[in-house]
Amino acid sequence: NGKVVYDRSSGLMWQQAGSQDEMNYRDANDFLAALNKDRFAGFHDWRLPTLEEVVSLAEPAKRKGDLHIDPIFDPCQKRVWTSDFRKDGMAWAVWFDSGFCDYAYTDNNIRYYVRAVRGKI
């Protein structure tokens, strides 16, 4: 299932589906390492997106599937990790189910999905 979505306005390529399970931040990085090892969609430079990159996918109103994201994306990934951190070590996440972003501890108890991206930073 190597489906991708190419965003022409940003020049980014996104996983259409992302992870099928929620995971803590450490496991999210392991997930990315596995994607790159397996050369998902033929590439080996997949990464967590920045907060700005993920927010660029957010829609102002809920779309099909009751998420604030275009229905071209898999609706499973309701909340996704980003690569951006606050100064206190908490990572930012985007919540497509409620249409906002927040930060969370990266310990084993907090679990979100991964939607990998590749392209410019």
mmCIF file of N, CA and C in Angstrom:
data_model
loop_
_atom_site.group_PDB
_atom_site.id
_atom_site.type_symbol
_atom_site.label_atom_id
_atom_site.label_comp_id
_atom_site.label_asym_id
_atom_site.label_seq_id
_atom_site.Cartn_x
_atom_site.Cartn_y
_atom_site.Cartn_z
ATOM 1 N N ASN A 1 0.845 -1.188 0.000
ATOM 2 C CA ASN A 1 0.000 0.000 0.000
ATOM 3 C C ASN A 1 0.883 1.241 0.000
ATOM 4 N N GLY A 2 1.536 1.507 -1.104
ATOM 5 C CA GLY A 2 2.444 2.631 -1.226
ATOM 6 C C GLY A 2 1.796 3.866 -1.809
ATOM 7 N N LYS A 3 0.529 4.121 -1.479
ATOM 8 C CA LYS A 3 -0.165 5.277 -2.030
ATOM 9 C C LYS A 3 0.328 6.560 -1.389
ATOM 10 N N VAL A 4 0.468 7.590 -2.219
ATOM 11 C CA VAL A 4 0.921 8.895 -1.750
ATOM 12 C C VAL A 4 -0.001 9.977 -2.306
ATOM 13 N N VAL A 5 0.062 11.134 -1.673
ATOM 14 C CA VAL A 5 -0.643 12.319 -2.133
ATOM 15 C C VAL A 5 0.411 13.391 -2.356
ATOM 16 N N TYR A 6 0.440 13.928 -3.559
ATOM 17 C CA TYR A 6 1.396 14.984 -3.872
ATOM 18 C C TYR A 6 0.698 16.329 -3.777
ATOM 19 N N ASP A 7 1.213 17.202 -2.941
ATOM 20 C CA ASP A 7 0.671 18.541 -2.754
ATOM 21 C C ASP A 7 1.462 19.498 -3.643
ATOM 22 N N ARG A 8 0.867 19.893 -4.741
ATOM 23 C CA ARG A 8 1.568 20.753 -5.704
ATOM 24 C C ARG A 8 1.866 22.145 -5.142
ATOM 25 N N SER A 9 1.023 22.638 -4.259
ATOM 26 C CA SER A 9 1.262 23.991 -3.739
ATOM 27 C C SER A 9 2.453 24.033 -2.785
ATOM 28 N N SER A 10 2.688 22.964 -2.039
ATOM 29 C CA SER A 10 3.813 22.953 -1.095
ATOM 30 C C SER A 10 5.025 22.191 -1.624
ATOM 31 N N GLY A 11 4.818 21.343 -2.618
ATOM 32 C CA GLY A 11 5.900 20.506 -3.121
ATOM 33 C C GLY A 11 6.172 19.293 -2.260
ATOM 34 N N LEU A 12 5.255 18.983 -1.329
ATOM 35 C CA LEU A 12 5.433 17.852 -0.419
ATOM 36 C C LEU A 12 4.695 16.617 -0.920
ATOM 37 N N MET A 13 5.243 15.463 -0.595
ATOM 38 C CA MET A 13 4.594 14.194 -0.866
ATOM 39 C C MET A 13 4.238 13.563 0.483
ATOM 40 N N TRP A 14 2.967 13.187 0.638
ATOM 41 C CA TRP A 14 2.444 12.644 1.891
ATOM 42 C C TRP A 14 2.058 11.191 1.730
ATOM 43 N N GLN A 15 2.174 10.445 2.808
ATOM 44 C CA GLN A 15 1.550 9.131 2.848
ATOM 45 C C GLN A 15 0.050 9.345 2.787
ATOM 46 N N GLN A 16 -0.629 8.608 1.945
ATOM 47 C CA GLN A 16 -2.077 8.738 1.866
ATOM 48 C C GLN A 16 -2.729 8.178 3.120
ATOM 49 N N ALA A 17 -2.163 7.095 3.656
ATOM 50 C CA ALA A 17 -2.775 6.441 4.808
ATOM 51 C C ALA A 17 -2.016 6.684 6.106
ATOM 52 N N GLY A 18 -0.746 6.575 6.129
ATOM 53 C CA GLY A 18 -0.013 6.705 7.386
ATOM 54 C C GLY A 18 -0.093 5.431 8.199
ATOM 55 N N SER A 19 0.255 5.545 9.469
ATOM 56 C CA SER A 19 0.265 4.356 10.332
ATOM 57 C C SER A 19 -1.160 3.887 10.598
ATOM 58 N N GLN A 20 -1.323 2.602 10.746
ATOM 59 C CA GLN A 20 -2.649 2.049 11.041
ATOM 60 C C GLN A 20 -2.920 1.978 12.539
ATOM 61 N N ASP A 21 -1.889 2.205 13.333
ATOM 62 C CA ASP A 21 -2.022 2.172 14.784
ATOM 63 C C ASP A 21 -1.448 3.446 15.387
ATOM 64 N N GLU A 22 -1.992 3.849 16.528
ATOM 65 C CA GLU A 22 -1.413 4.943 17.284
ATOM 66 C C GLU A 22 -0.139 4.435 17.949
ATOM 67 N N MET A 23 0.811 5.347 18.162
ATOM 68 C CA MET A 23 2.076 4.947 18.775
ATOM 69 C C MET A 23 2.675 6.123 19.519
ATOM 70 N N ASN A 24 3.565 5.808 20.468
ATOM 71 C CA ASN A 24 4.250 6.881 21.165
ATOM 72 C C ASN A 24 5.307 7.487 20.243
ATOM 73 N N TYR A 25 5.931 8.561 20.699
ATOM 74 C CA TYR A 25 6.847 9.304 19.837
ATOM 75 C C TYR A 25 8.061 8.464 19.427
ATOM 76 N N ARG A 26 8.602 7.693 20.357
ATOM 77 C CA ARG A 26 9.752 6.842 20.029
ATOM 78 C C ARG A 26 9.390 5.838 18.945
ATOM 79 N N ASP A 27 8.222 5.203 19.100
ATOM 80 C CA ASP A 27 7.779 4.231 18.106
ATOM 81 C C ASP A 27 7.466 4.894 16.771
ATOM 82 N N ALA A 28 7.045 6.152 16.804
ATOM 83 C CA ALA A 28 6.808 6.885 15.562
ATOM 84 C C ALA A 28 8.098 6.989 14.757
ATOM 85 N N ASN A 29 9.199 7.253 15.441
ATOM 86 C CA ASN A 29 10.489 7.328 14.746
ATOM 87 C C ASN A 29 10.932 5.958 14.243
ATOM 88 N N ASP A 30 10.617 4.901 14.977
ATOM 89 C CA ASP A 30 10.896 3.537 14.500
ATOM 90 C C ASP A 30 10.054 3.224 13.261
ATOM 91 N N PHE A 31 8.798 3.682 13.253
ATOM 92 C CA PHE A 31 7.920 3.499 12.101
ATOM 93 C C PHE A 31 8.532 4.150 10.858
ATOM 94 N N LEU A 32 9.053 5.369 11.022
ATOM 95 C CA LEU A 32 9.690 6.074 9.906
ATOM 96 C C LEU A 32 10.939 5.347 9.418
ATOM 97 N N ALA A 33 11.718 4.833 10.356
ATOM 98 C CA ALA A 33 12.923 4.084 9.977
ATOM 99 C C ALA A 33 12.547 2.864 9.140
ATOM 100 N N ALA A 34 11.465 2.185 9.515
ATOM 101 C CA ALA A 34 11.009 1.020 8.751
ATOM 102 C C ALA A 34 10.512 1.437 7.364
ATOM 103 N N LEU A 35 9.790 2.550 7.282
ATOM 104 C CA LEU A 35 9.340 3.049 5.970
ATOM 105 C C LEU A 35 10.529 3.297 5.058
ATOM 106 N N ASN A 36 11.552 3.942 5.620
ATOM 107 C CA ASN A 36 12.728 4.265 4.820
ATOM 108 C C ASN A 36 13.527 3.023 4.446
ATOM 109 N N LYS A 37 13.618 2.082 5.349
ATOM 110 C CA LYS A 37 14.322 0.833 5.047
ATOM 111 C C LYS A 37 13.615 0.075 3.928
ATOM 112 N N ASP A 38 12.280 0.082 3.975
ATOM 113 C CA ASP A 38 11.481 -0.612 2.961
ATOM 114 C C ASP A 38 11.296 0.211 1.693
ATOM 115 N N ARG A 39 11.828 1.429 1.680
ATOM 116 C CA ARG A 39 11.698 2.335 0.535
ATOM 117 C C ARG A 39 10.233 2.493 0.123
ATOM 118 N N PHE A 40 9.423 2.932 1.088
ATOM 119 C CA PHE A 40 8.001 3.145 0.838
ATOM 120 C C PHE A 40 7.811 4.046 -0.377
ATOM 121 N N ALA A 41 6.977 3.594 -1.325
ATOM 122 C CA ALA A 41 6.684 4.320 -2.568
ATOM 123 C C ALA A 41 7.953 4.634 -3.363
ATOM 124 N N GLY A 42 9.036 3.892 -3.095
ATOM 125 C CA GLY A 42 10.278 4.063 -3.835
ATOM 126 C C GLY A 42 11.244 5.080 -3.251
ATOM 127 N N PHE A 43 10.975 5.591 -2.054
ATOM 128 C CA PHE A 43 11.819 6.632 -1.456
ATOM 129 C C PHE A 43 12.326 6.212 -0.080
ATOM 130 N N HIS A 44 13.413 6.834 0.343
ATOM 131 C CA HIS A 44 14.008 6.506 1.645
ATOM 132 C C HIS A 44 14.265 7.745 2.497
ATOM 133 N N ASP A 45 13.481 8.808 2.237
ATOM 134 C CA ASP A 45 13.678 10.044 2.993
ATOM 135 C C ASP A 45 12.385 10.522 3.673
ATOM 136 N N TRP A 46 11.572 9.584 4.117
ATOM 137 C CA TRP A 46 10.340 9.916 4.829
ATOM 138 C C TRP A 46 10.668 10.422 6.221
ATOM 139 N N ARG A 47 9.863 11.355 6.721
ATOM 140 C CA ARG A 47 10.109 11.961 8.022
ATOM 141 C C ARG A 47 8.782 12.401 8.630
ATOM 142 N N LEU A 48 8.837 12.787 9.917
ATOM 143 C CA LEU A 48 7.689 13.430 10.536
ATOM 144 C C LEU A 48 7.575 14.838 9.966
ATOM 145 N N PRO A 49 6.379 15.296 9.699
ATOM 146 C CA PRO A 49 6.222 16.651 9.187
ATOM 147 C C PRO A 49 6.366 17.691 10.293
ATOM 148 N N THR A 50 6.674 18.902 9.892
ATOM 149 C CA THR A 50 6.666 20.015 10.833
ATOM 150 C C THR A 50 5.215 20.356 11.167
ATOM 151 N N LEU A 51 5.036 21.135 12.200
ATOM 152 C CA LEU A 51 3.693 21.588 12.567
ATOM 153 C C LEU A 51 3.071 22.366 11.413
ATOM 154 N N GLU A 52 3.832 23.268 10.836
ATOM 155 C CA GLU A 52 3.322 24.074 9.720
ATOM 156 C C GLU A 52 2.891 23.198 8.544
ATOM 157 N N GLU A 53 3.662 22.161 8.250
ATOM 158 C CA GLU A 53 3.313 21.277 7.135
ATOM 159 C C GLU A 53 1.993 20.546 7.390
ATOM 160 N N VAL A 54 1.823 20.016 8.601
ATOM 161 C CA VAL A 54 0.586 19.285 8.896
ATOM 162 C C VAL A 54 -0.612 20.231 8.921
ATOM 163 N N VAL A 55 -0.429 21.392 9.517
ATOM 164 C CA VAL A 55 -1.533 22.349 9.574
ATOM 165 C C VAL A 55 -1.970 22.757 8.164
ATOM 166 N N SER A 56 -1.054 22.722 7.210
ATOM 167 C CA SER A 56 -1.426 23.074 5.832
ATOM 168 C C SER A 56 -2.443 22.089 5.253
ATOM 169 N N LEU A 57 -2.570 20.904 5.842
ATOM 170 C CA LEU A 57 -3.554 19.918 5.381
ATOM 171 C C LEU A 57 -4.928 20.132 6.014
ATOM 172 N N ALA A 58 -4.967 20.878 7.099
ATOM 173 C CA ALA A 58 -6.219 21.053 7.850
ATOM 174 C C ALA A 58 -7.223 21.881 7.054
ATOM 175 N N GLU A 59 -8.451 21.440 7.084
ATOM 176 C CA GLU A 59 -9.567 22.141 6.452
ATOM 177 C C GLU A 59 -10.338 22.910 7.524
ATOM 178 N N PRO A 60 -10.901 24.080 7.197
ATOM 179 C CA PRO A 60 -11.624 24.857 8.203
ATOM 180 C C PRO A 60 -12.909 24.184 8.691
ATOM 181 N N ALA A 61 -13.510 23.368 7.858
ATOM 182 C CA ALA A 61 -14.737 22.657 8.243
ATOM 183 C C ALA A 61 -14.516 21.159 8.052
ATOM 184 N N LYS A 62 -15.284 20.382 8.788
ATOM 185 C CA LYS A 62 -15.171 18.932 8.650
ATOM 186 C C LYS A 62 -15.603 18.504 7.255
ATOM 187 N N ARG A 63 -14.883 17.527 6.734
ATOM 188 C CA ARG A 63 -15.180 16.988 5.414
ATOM 189 C C ARG A 63 -15.745 15.581 5.581
ATOM 190 N N LYS A 64 -15.909 14.888 4.497
ATOM 191 C CA LYS A 64 -16.398 13.511 4.547
ATOM 192 C C LYS A 64 -15.571 12.717 5.550
ATOM 193 N N GLY A 65 -16.226 11.968 6.410
ATOM 194 C CA GLY A 65 -15.516 11.227 7.438
ATOM 195 C C GLY A 65 -15.404 11.990 8.732
ATOM 196 N N ASP A 66 -15.991 13.192 8.780
ATOM 197 C CA ASP A 66 -16.009 14.016 9.991
ATOM 198 C C ASP A 66 -14.626 14.441 10.468
ATOM 199 N N LEU A 67 -13.722 14.665 9.539
ATOM 200 C CA LEU A 67 -12.388 15.155 9.893
ATOM 201 C C LEU A 67 -12.107 16.457 9.158
ATOM 202 N N HIS A 68 -11.247 17.259 9.734
ATOM 203 C CA HIS A 68 -10.816 18.515 9.126
ATOM 204 C C HIS A 68 -9.641 18.260 8.179
ATOM 205 N N ILE A 69 -9.851 17.385 7.207
ATOM 206 C CA ILE A 69 -8.812 17.064 6.220
ATOM 207 C C ILE A 69 -9.502 16.563 4.963
ATOM 208 N N ASP A 70 -8.885 16.789 3.830
ATOM 209 C CA ASP A 70 -9.451 16.345 2.563
ATOM 210 C C ASP A 70 -9.666 14.831 2.597
ATOM 211 N N PRO A 71 -10.812 14.358 2.098
ATOM 212 C CA PRO A 71 -11.101 12.924 2.137
ATOM 213 C C PRO A 71 -10.198 12.073 1.239
ATOM 214 N N ILE A 72 -9.293 12.696 0.500
ATOM 215 C CA ILE A 72 -8.314 11.898 -0.245
ATOM 216 C C ILE A 72 -7.393 11.148 0.716
ATOM 217 N N PHE A 73 -7.265 11.684 1.942
ATOM 218 C CA PHE A 73 -6.436 11.047 2.964
ATOM 219 C C PHE A 73 -7.253 10.010 3.725
ATOM 220 N N ASP A 74 -6.590 8.957 4.165
ATOM 221 C CA ASP A 74 -7.219 7.919 4.972
ATOM 222 C C ASP A 74 -7.764 8.540 6.254
ATOM 223 N N PRO A 75 -9.018 8.237 6.621
ATOM 224 C CA PRO A 75 -9.613 8.848 7.820
ATOM 225 C C PRO A 75 -9.162 8.227 9.136
ATOM 226 N N CYS A 76 -8.353 7.191 9.098
ATOM 227 C CA CYS A 76 -7.910 6.519 10.321
ATOM 228 C C CYS A 76 -7.044 7.435 11.191
ATOM 229 N N GLN A 77 -6.210 8.249 10.580
ATOM 230 C CA GLN A 77 -5.238 9.061 11.309
ATOM 231 C C GLN A 77 -5.881 10.363 11.785
ATOM 232 N N LYS A 78 -6.592 10.276 12.885
ATOM 233 C CA LYS A 78 -7.328 11.428 13.415
ATOM 234 C C LYS A 78 -6.410 12.442 14.094
ATOM 235 N N ARG A 79 -5.341 11.980 14.704
ATOM 236 C CA ARG A 79 -4.385 12.844 15.401
ATOM 237 C C ARG A 79 -2.978 12.368 15.051
ATOM 238 N N VAL A 80 -2.131 13.294 14.600
ATOM 239 C CA VAL A 80 -0.810 12.902 14.113
ATOM 240 C C VAL A 80 0.301 13.692 14.790
ATOM 241 N N TRP A 81 1.445 13.022 14.966
ATOM 242 C CA TRP A 81 2.646 13.643 15.515
ATOM 243 C C TRP A 81 3.271 14.597 14.496
ATOM 244 N N THR A 82 4.007 15.580 15.005
ATOM 245 C CA THR A 82 4.856 16.417 14.167
ATOM 246 C C THR A 82 6.299 16.302 14.676
ATOM 247 N N SER A 83 7.216 16.873 13.941
ATOM 248 C CA SER A 83 8.622 16.871 14.345
ATOM 249 C C SER A 83 8.969 18.060 15.233
ATOM 250 N N ASP A 84 8.040 18.969 15.423
ATOM 251 C CA ASP A 84 8.314 20.195 16.179
ATOM 252 C C ASP A 84 8.063 20.017 17.671
ATOM 253 N N PHE A 85 8.944 20.640 18.456
ATOM 254 C CA PHE A 85 8.879 20.562 19.912
ATOM 255 C C PHE A 85 8.724 21.952 20.513
ATOM 256 N N ARG A 86 8.097 21.986 21.670
ATOM 257 C CA ARG A 86 8.120 23.188 22.495
ATOM 258 C C ARG A 86 9.445 23.194 23.247
ATOM 259 N N LYS A 87 9.744 24.274 23.904
ATOM 260 C CA LYS A 87 11.012 24.361 24.624
ATOM 261 C C LYS A 87 11.112 23.376 25.775
ATOM 262 N N ASP A 88 9.988 22.896 26.304
ATOM 263 C CA ASP A 88 10.010 21.970 27.439
ATOM 264 C C ASP A 88 10.019 20.501 27.022
ATOM 265 N N GLY A 89 10.258 20.228 25.746
ATOM 266 C CA GLY A 89 10.375 18.851 25.285
ATOM 267 C C GLY A 89 9.077 18.174 24.910
ATOM 268 N N MET A 90 8.006 18.933 24.822
ATOM 269 C CA MET A 90 6.736 18.366 24.398
ATOM 270 C C MET A 90 6.592 18.544 22.891
ATOM 271 N N ALA A 91 6.134 17.496 22.204
ATOM 272 C CA ALA A 91 5.983 17.552 20.753
ATOM 273 C C ALA A 91 4.592 18.048 20.376
ATOM 274 N N TRP A 92 4.522 18.761 19.270
ATOM 275 C CA TRP A 92 3.248 19.234 18.746
ATOM 276 C C TRP A 92 2.553 18.111 17.981
ATOM 277 N N ALA A 93 1.245 18.105 18.043
ATOM 278 C CA ALA A 93 0.417 17.161 17.296
ATOM 279 C C ALA A 93 -0.757 17.928 16.706
ATOM 280 N N VAL A 94 -1.283 17.429 15.609
ATOM 281 C CA VAL A 94 -2.455 18.035 14.972
ATOM 282 C C VAL A 94 -3.609 17.062 15.100
ATOM 283 N N TRP A 95 -4.751 17.591 15.505
ATOM 284 C CA TRP A 95 -5.954 16.810 15.743
ATOM 285 C C TRP A 95 -6.961 17.111 14.632
ATOM 286 N N PHE A 96 -7.042 16.238 13.648
ATOM 287 C CA PHE A 96 -7.971 16.440 12.548
ATOM 288 C C PHE A 96 -9.413 16.177 12.959
ATOM 289 N N ASP A 97 -9.621 15.462 14.061
ATOM 290 C CA ASP A 97 -10.996 15.205 14.502
ATOM 291 C C ASP A 97 -11.642 16.443 15.104
ATOM 292 N N SER A 98 -10.849 17.320 15.708
ATOM 293 C CA SER A 98 -11.423 18.527 16.288
ATOM 294 C C SER A 98 -10.897 19.809 15.636
ATOM 295 N N GLY A 99 -9.926 19.688 14.739
ATOM 296 C CA GLY A 99 -9.467 20.832 13.962
ATOM 297 C C GLY A 99 -8.533 21.782 14.671
ATOM 298 N N PHE A 100 -7.697 21.289 15.578
ATOM 299 C CA PHE A 100 -6.724 22.167 16.218
ATOM 300 C C PHE A 100 -5.423 21.422 16.470
ATOM 301 N N CYS A 101 -4.428 22.144 16.965
ATOM 302 C CA CYS A 101 -3.156 21.526 17.305
ATOM 303 C C CYS A 101 -2.905 21.742 18.791
ATOM 304 N N ASP A 102 -2.098 20.865 19.352
ATOM 305 C CA ASP A 102 -1.765 20.917 20.768
ATOM 306 C C ASP A 102 -0.417 20.224 20.931
ATOM 307 N N TYR A 103 0.151 20.310 22.088
ATOM 308 C CA TYR A 103 1.419 19.641 22.355
ATOM 309 C C TYR A 103 1.196 18.557 23.391
ATOM 310 N N ALA A 104 2.091 17.567 23.353
ATOM 311 C CA ALA A 104 1.931 16.412 24.234
ATOM 312 C C ALA A 104 3.296 15.902 24.659
ATOM 313 N N TYR A 105 3.319 15.292 25.823
ATOM 314 C CA TYR A 105 4.541 14.628 26.270
ATOM 315 C C TYR A 105 4.864 13.480 25.329
ATOM 316 N N THR A 106 6.128 13.200 25.166
ATOM 317 C CA THR A 106 6.551 12.143 24.248
ATOM 318 C C THR A 106 6.838 10.841 24.985
ATOM 319 N N ASP A 107 6.265 10.681 26.163
ATOM 320 C CA ASP A 107 6.486 9.444 26.907
ATOM 321 C C ASP A 107 5.634 8.307 26.330
ATOM 322 N N ASN A 108 5.685 7.161 26.956
ATOM 323 C CA ASN A 108 5.003 5.986 26.431
ATOM 324 C C ASN A 108 3.490 6.055 26.521
ATOM 325 N N ASN A 109 2.946 6.980 27.316
ATOM 326 C CA ASN A 109 1.506 7.013 27.538
ATOM 327 C C ASN A 109 0.731 7.757 26.454
ATOM 328 N N ILE A 110 1.351 8.695 25.775
ATOM 329 C CA ILE A 110 0.666 9.487 24.751
ATOM 330 C C ILE A 110 0.897 8.822 23.396
ATOM 331 N N ARG A 111 -0.202 8.578 22.695
ATOM 332 C CA ARG A 111 -0.113 7.849 21.430
ATOM 333 C C ARG A 111 -0.940 8.555 20.356
ATOM 334 N N TYR A 112 -0.294 8.838 19.230
ATOM 335 C CA TYR A 112 -0.957 9.412 18.066
ATOM 336 C C TYR A 112 -0.512 8.628 16.838
ATOM 337 N N TYR A 113 -1.090 8.959 15.715
ATOM 338 C CA TYR A 113 -0.727 8.311 14.449
ATOM 339 C C TYR A 113 0.455 9.023 13.810
ATOM 340 N N VAL A 114 0.987 8.403 12.768
ATOM 341 C CA VAL A 114 2.037 9.008 11.955
ATOM 342 C C VAL A 114 1.516 9.133 10.533
ATOM 343 N N ARG A 115 1.677 10.299 9.961
ATOM 344 C CA ARG A 115 1.483 10.485 8.517
ATOM 345 C C ARG A 115 2.795 11.069 8.014
ATOM 346 N N ALA A 116 3.578 10.231 7.383
ATOM 347 C CA ALA A 116 4.917 10.623 6.944
ATOM 348 C C ALA A 116 4.843 11.551 5.735
ATOM 349 N N VAL A 117 5.889 12.331 5.599
ATOM 350 C CA VAL A 117 6.000 13.289 4.500
ATOM 351 C C VAL A 117 7.419 13.237 3.974
ATOM 352 N N ARG A 118 7.587 13.679 2.762
ATOM 353 C CA ARG A 118 8.917 13.866 2.202
ATOM 354 C C ARG A 118 8.877 15.108 1.325
ATOM 355 N N GLY A 119 10.014 15.719 1.178
ATOM 356 C CA GLY A 119 10.104 16.940 0.385
ATOM 357 C C GLY A 119 10.820 18.015 1.169
ATOM 358 N N LYS A 120 10.658 19.232 0.726
ATOM 359 C CA LYS A 120 11.418 20.358 1.314
ATOM 360 C C LYS A 120 11.045 20.574 2.777
ATOM 361 N N ILE A 121 11.971 21.106 3.501
ATOM 362 C CA ILE A 121 11.758 21.450 4.921
ATOM 363 C C ILE A 121 11.765 22.963 5.031
#
